[in-house]
Coordinates of C-alpha atoms and ligand atoms in Angstrom, one line a residue:
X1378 CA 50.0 6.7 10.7
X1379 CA 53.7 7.6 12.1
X1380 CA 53.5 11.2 11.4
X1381 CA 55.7 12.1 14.3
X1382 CA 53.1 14.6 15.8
X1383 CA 52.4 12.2 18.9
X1384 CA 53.9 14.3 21.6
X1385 CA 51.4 15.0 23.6
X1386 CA 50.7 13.1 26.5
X1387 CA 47.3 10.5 27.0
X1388 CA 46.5 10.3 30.0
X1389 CA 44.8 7.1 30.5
X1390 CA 42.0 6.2 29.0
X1391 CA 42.3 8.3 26.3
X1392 CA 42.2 6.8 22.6
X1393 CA 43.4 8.3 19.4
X1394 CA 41.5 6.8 16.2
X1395 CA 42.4 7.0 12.7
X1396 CA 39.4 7.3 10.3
X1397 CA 40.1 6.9 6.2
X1398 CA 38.0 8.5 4.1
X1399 CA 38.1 9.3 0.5
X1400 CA 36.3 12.1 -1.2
X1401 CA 34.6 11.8 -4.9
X1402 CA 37.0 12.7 -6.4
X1403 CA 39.6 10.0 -5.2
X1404 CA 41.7 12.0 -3.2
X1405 CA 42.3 10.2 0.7
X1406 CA 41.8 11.9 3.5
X1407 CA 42.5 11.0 7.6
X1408 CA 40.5 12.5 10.4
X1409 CA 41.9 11.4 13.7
X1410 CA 40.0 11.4 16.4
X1411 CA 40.5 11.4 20.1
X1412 CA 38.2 9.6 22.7
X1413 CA 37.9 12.0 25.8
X1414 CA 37.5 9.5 29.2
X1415 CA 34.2 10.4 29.5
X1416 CA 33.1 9.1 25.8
X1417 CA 30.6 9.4 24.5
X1418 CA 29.2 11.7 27.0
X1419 CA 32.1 14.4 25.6
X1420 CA 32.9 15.0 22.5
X1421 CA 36.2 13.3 21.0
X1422 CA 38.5 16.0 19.7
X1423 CA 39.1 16.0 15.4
X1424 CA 40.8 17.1 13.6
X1425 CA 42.2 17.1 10.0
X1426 CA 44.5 18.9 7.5
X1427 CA 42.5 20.9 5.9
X1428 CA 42.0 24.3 5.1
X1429 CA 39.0 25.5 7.2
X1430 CA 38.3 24.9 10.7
X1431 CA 37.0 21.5 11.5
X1432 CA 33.6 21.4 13.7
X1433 CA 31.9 18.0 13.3
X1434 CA 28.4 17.9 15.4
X1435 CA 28.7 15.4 18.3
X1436 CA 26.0 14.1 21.1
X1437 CA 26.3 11.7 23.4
X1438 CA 23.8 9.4 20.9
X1439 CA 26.4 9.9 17.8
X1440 CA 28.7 7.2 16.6
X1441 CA 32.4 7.4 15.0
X1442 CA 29.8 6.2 11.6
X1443 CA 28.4 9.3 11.8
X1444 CA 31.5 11.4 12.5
X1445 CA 32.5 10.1 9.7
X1446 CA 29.9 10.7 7.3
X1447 CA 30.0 14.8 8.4
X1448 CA 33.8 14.5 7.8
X1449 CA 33.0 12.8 4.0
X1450 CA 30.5 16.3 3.7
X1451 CA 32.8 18.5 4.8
X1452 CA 35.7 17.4 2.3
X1453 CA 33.0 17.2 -0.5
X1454 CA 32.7 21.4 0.5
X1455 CA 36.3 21.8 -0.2
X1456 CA 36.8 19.3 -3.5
X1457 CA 36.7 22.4 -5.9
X1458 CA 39.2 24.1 -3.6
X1459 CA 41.7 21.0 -3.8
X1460 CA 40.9 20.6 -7.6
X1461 CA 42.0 23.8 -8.1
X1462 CA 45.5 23.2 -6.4
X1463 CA 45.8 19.7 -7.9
X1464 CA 45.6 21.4 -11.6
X1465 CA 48.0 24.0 -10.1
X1466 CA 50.7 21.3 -9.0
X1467 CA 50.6 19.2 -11.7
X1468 CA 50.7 22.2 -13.9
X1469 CA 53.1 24.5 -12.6
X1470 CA 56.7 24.2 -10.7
X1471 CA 55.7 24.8 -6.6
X1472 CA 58.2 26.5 -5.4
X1473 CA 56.5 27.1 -2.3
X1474 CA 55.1 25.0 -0.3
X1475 CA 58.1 22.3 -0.3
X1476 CA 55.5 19.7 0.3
X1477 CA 51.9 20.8 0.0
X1478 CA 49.7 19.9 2.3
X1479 CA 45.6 19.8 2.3
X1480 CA 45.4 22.6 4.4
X1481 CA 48.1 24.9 2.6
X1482 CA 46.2 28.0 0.9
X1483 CA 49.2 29.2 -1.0
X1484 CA 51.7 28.1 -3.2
X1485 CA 54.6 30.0 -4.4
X1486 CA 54.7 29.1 -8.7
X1487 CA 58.1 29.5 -10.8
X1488 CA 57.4 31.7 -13.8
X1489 CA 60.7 31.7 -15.2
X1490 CA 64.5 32.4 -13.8
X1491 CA 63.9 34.1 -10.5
X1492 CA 60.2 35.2 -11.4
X1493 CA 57.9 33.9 -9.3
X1494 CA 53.8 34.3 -8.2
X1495 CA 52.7 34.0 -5.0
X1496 CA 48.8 32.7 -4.8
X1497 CA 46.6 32.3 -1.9
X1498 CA 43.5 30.4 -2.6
X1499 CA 40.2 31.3 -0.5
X1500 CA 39.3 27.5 0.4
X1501 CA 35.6 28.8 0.3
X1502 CA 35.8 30.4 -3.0
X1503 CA 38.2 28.4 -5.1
X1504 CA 36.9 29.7 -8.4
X1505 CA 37.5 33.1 -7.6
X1506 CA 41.2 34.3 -8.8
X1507 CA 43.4 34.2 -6.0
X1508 CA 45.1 37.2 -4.4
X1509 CA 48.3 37.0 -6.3
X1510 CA 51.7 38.7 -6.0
X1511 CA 54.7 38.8 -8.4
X1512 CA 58.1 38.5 -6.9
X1513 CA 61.2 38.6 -8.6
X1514 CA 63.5 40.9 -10.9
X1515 CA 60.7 43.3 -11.9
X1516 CA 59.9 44.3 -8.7
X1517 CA 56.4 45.5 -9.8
X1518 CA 53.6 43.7 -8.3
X1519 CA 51.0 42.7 -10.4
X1520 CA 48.2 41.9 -8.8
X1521 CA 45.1 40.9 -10.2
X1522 CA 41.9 41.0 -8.6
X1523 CA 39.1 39.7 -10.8
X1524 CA 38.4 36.8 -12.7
X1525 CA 38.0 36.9 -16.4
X1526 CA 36.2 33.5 -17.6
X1527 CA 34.0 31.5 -15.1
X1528 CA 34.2 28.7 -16.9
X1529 CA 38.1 28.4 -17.2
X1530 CA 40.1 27.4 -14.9
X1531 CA 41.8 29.4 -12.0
X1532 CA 45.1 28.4 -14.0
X1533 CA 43.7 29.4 -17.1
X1534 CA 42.7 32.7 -15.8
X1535 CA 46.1 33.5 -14.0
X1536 CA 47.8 32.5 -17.4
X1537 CA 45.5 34.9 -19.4
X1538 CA 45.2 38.1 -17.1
X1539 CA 48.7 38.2 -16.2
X1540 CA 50.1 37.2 -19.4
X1541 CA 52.1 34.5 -18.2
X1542 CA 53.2 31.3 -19.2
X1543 CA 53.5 29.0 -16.4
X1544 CA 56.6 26.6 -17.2
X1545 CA 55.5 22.9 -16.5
X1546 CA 56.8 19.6 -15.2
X1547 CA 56.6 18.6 -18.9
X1548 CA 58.3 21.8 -20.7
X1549 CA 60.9 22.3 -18.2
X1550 CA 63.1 21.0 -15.5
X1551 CA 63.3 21.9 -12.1
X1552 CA 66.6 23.4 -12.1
X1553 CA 65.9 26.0 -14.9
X1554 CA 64.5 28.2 -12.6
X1555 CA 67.7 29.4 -10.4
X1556 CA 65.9 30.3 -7.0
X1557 CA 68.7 29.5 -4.6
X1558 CA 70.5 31.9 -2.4
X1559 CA 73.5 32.9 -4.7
X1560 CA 75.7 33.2 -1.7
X1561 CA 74.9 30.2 0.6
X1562 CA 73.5 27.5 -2.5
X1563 CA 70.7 26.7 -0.3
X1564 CA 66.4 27.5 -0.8
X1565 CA 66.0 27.7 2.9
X1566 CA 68.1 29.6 5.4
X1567 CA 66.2 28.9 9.0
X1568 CA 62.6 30.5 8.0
X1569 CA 63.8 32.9 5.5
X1570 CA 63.7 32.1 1.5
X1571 CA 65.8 34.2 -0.7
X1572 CA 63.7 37.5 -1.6
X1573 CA 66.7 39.9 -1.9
X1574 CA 66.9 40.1 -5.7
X1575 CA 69.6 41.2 -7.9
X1576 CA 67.8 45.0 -9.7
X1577 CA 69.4 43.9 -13.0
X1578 CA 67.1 42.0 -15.1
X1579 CA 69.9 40.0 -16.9
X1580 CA 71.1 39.0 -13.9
X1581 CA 67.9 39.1 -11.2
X1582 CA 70.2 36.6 -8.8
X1583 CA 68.5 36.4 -5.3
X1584 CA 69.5 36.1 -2.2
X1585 CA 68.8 35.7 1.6
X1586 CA 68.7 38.9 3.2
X1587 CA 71.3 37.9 5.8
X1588 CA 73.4 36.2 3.3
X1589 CA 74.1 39.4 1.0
X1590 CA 74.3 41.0 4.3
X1591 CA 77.3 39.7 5.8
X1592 CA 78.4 39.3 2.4
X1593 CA 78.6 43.1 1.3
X1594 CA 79.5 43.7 5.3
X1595 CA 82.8 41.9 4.5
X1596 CA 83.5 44.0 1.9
X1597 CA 85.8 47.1 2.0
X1598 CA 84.0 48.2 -1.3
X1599 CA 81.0 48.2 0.3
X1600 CA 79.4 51.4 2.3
X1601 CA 76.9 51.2 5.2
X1602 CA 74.6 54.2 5.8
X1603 CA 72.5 53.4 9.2
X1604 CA 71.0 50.0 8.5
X1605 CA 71.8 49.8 4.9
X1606 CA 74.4 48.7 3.3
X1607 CA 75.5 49.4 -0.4
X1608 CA 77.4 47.5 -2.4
X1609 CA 77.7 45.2 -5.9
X1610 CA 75.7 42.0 -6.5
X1611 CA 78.4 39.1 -6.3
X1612 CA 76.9 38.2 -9.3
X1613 CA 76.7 40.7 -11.7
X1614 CA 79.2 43.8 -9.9
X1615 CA 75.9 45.8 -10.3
X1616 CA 75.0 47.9 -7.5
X1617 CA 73.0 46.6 -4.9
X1618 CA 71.4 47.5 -1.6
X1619 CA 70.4 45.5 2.1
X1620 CA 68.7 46.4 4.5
X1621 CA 70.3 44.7 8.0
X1622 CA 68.6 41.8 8.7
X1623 CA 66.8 42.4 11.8
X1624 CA 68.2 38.8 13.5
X1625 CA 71.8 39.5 12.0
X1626 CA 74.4 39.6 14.6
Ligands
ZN2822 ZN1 71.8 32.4 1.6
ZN2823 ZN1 73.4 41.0 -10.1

């Protein structure tokens, strides 16, 4: 319950509720709920983390029993979605998302060292294969845009039409996949992750965008033509080109 989101302010009068409630397939769920002053006449204001919009009906005659049973049919509409992102995380290394949440539609999946796929799931069509985009060395994007077997898995069927082996939590380690910013050692620089990748596929090294920035700036080996700079990976000596980073000082 101390999720840290309580900042704003009830006026008086005005009760927040926590209701429980677990879908069939196990998973628990919390829709909060907020007494207006005038309750029941007005509706209380829910809301939940999930994926889609949340409109539960309300008159003045309904009760929080109610409420809740609407809330228990709305998650059943989105238990295919969420078992389709449970076989994903349990499956796959999540770059992406940190730390899922209900409502998050994407996730970011390690294919090998500094190959990724980016997925967004449609939370009303979960079967479907999601819009999918490869980042990483090959800077091809493969994107695949129909399903192959309706009765496999959306894992399955990412496996099979991209021809990809998704490394696991039980066949590899985290760290095998080297997704940190070569120059600053960290994921997460303010908003930005590192998507400026090394061209050369042995060495396919990403960074942040203002890290190699200032990085090749600094260099007197480096050239800058308008807002792009030339210069070699720190890695490899390769070439390799920024762009400025539009907040870089
Ligand atoms: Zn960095
Ligand atoms: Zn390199």
């Amino acid at each position: 319950h101390r999720d840290g989101r309580r900042s704003d302010k009830s006026p008086s009068g005005f009760r927040t509720l926590r209701l429980r409630a677990e879908d069939s397939c196990g998973r628990e769920h919390v829709l909060t709920v907020k007494l207006k002053s005038k309750h029941p006449a007005e509706a209380p204001d829910c809301s939940a983390d999930l994926p889609v919009p949340l409109a539960l009906p309300w008159t003045p005659q309904s009760t929080l029993e109610q409420l809740h049973a609407h809330f228990l049919l709305v998650l059943e509409s989105l238990t295919q979605f969420w078992d389709v992102l449970d076989e994903i995380d349990s499956k796959t290394w999540i770059l992406e998302p940190e730390r899922p949440s209900r409502s998050d539609t994407m996730r970011r999946i390690a294919i090998g060292n500094n190959v990724s796929i980016k997925v967004e799931l449609d939370p009303r069509h979960p079967k479907m294969l999601p819009e999918c985009c490869l980042l990483g060395a090959e800077h091809g994007a493969a994107c695949a845009s129909a399903g192959r077997n309706p009765d496999a898995s959306v894992l399955l069927n990412l496996r099979d039409v991209l021809e990809i082996q998704f490394p696991s939590p039980a066949t590899h380690d985290k760290s095998s996949f080297n997704v940190e910013c070569g120059i600053c050692y960290s994921y997460r620089l303010e908003a930005a992750v590192p998507d400026q990748v090394c061209n050369d596929p042995r060495c396919g090294q990403p960074f942040h965008q203002a890290c190699l920035y200032e990085w090749l700036r600094a260099l007197p080996s480096s050239r800058q033509s308008f807002s792009i700079v030339f210069g070699e990976c720190p890695y490899c000596g390769k070439p390799i080109t920024v762009k400025m980073a539009a907040h870089a000082p």
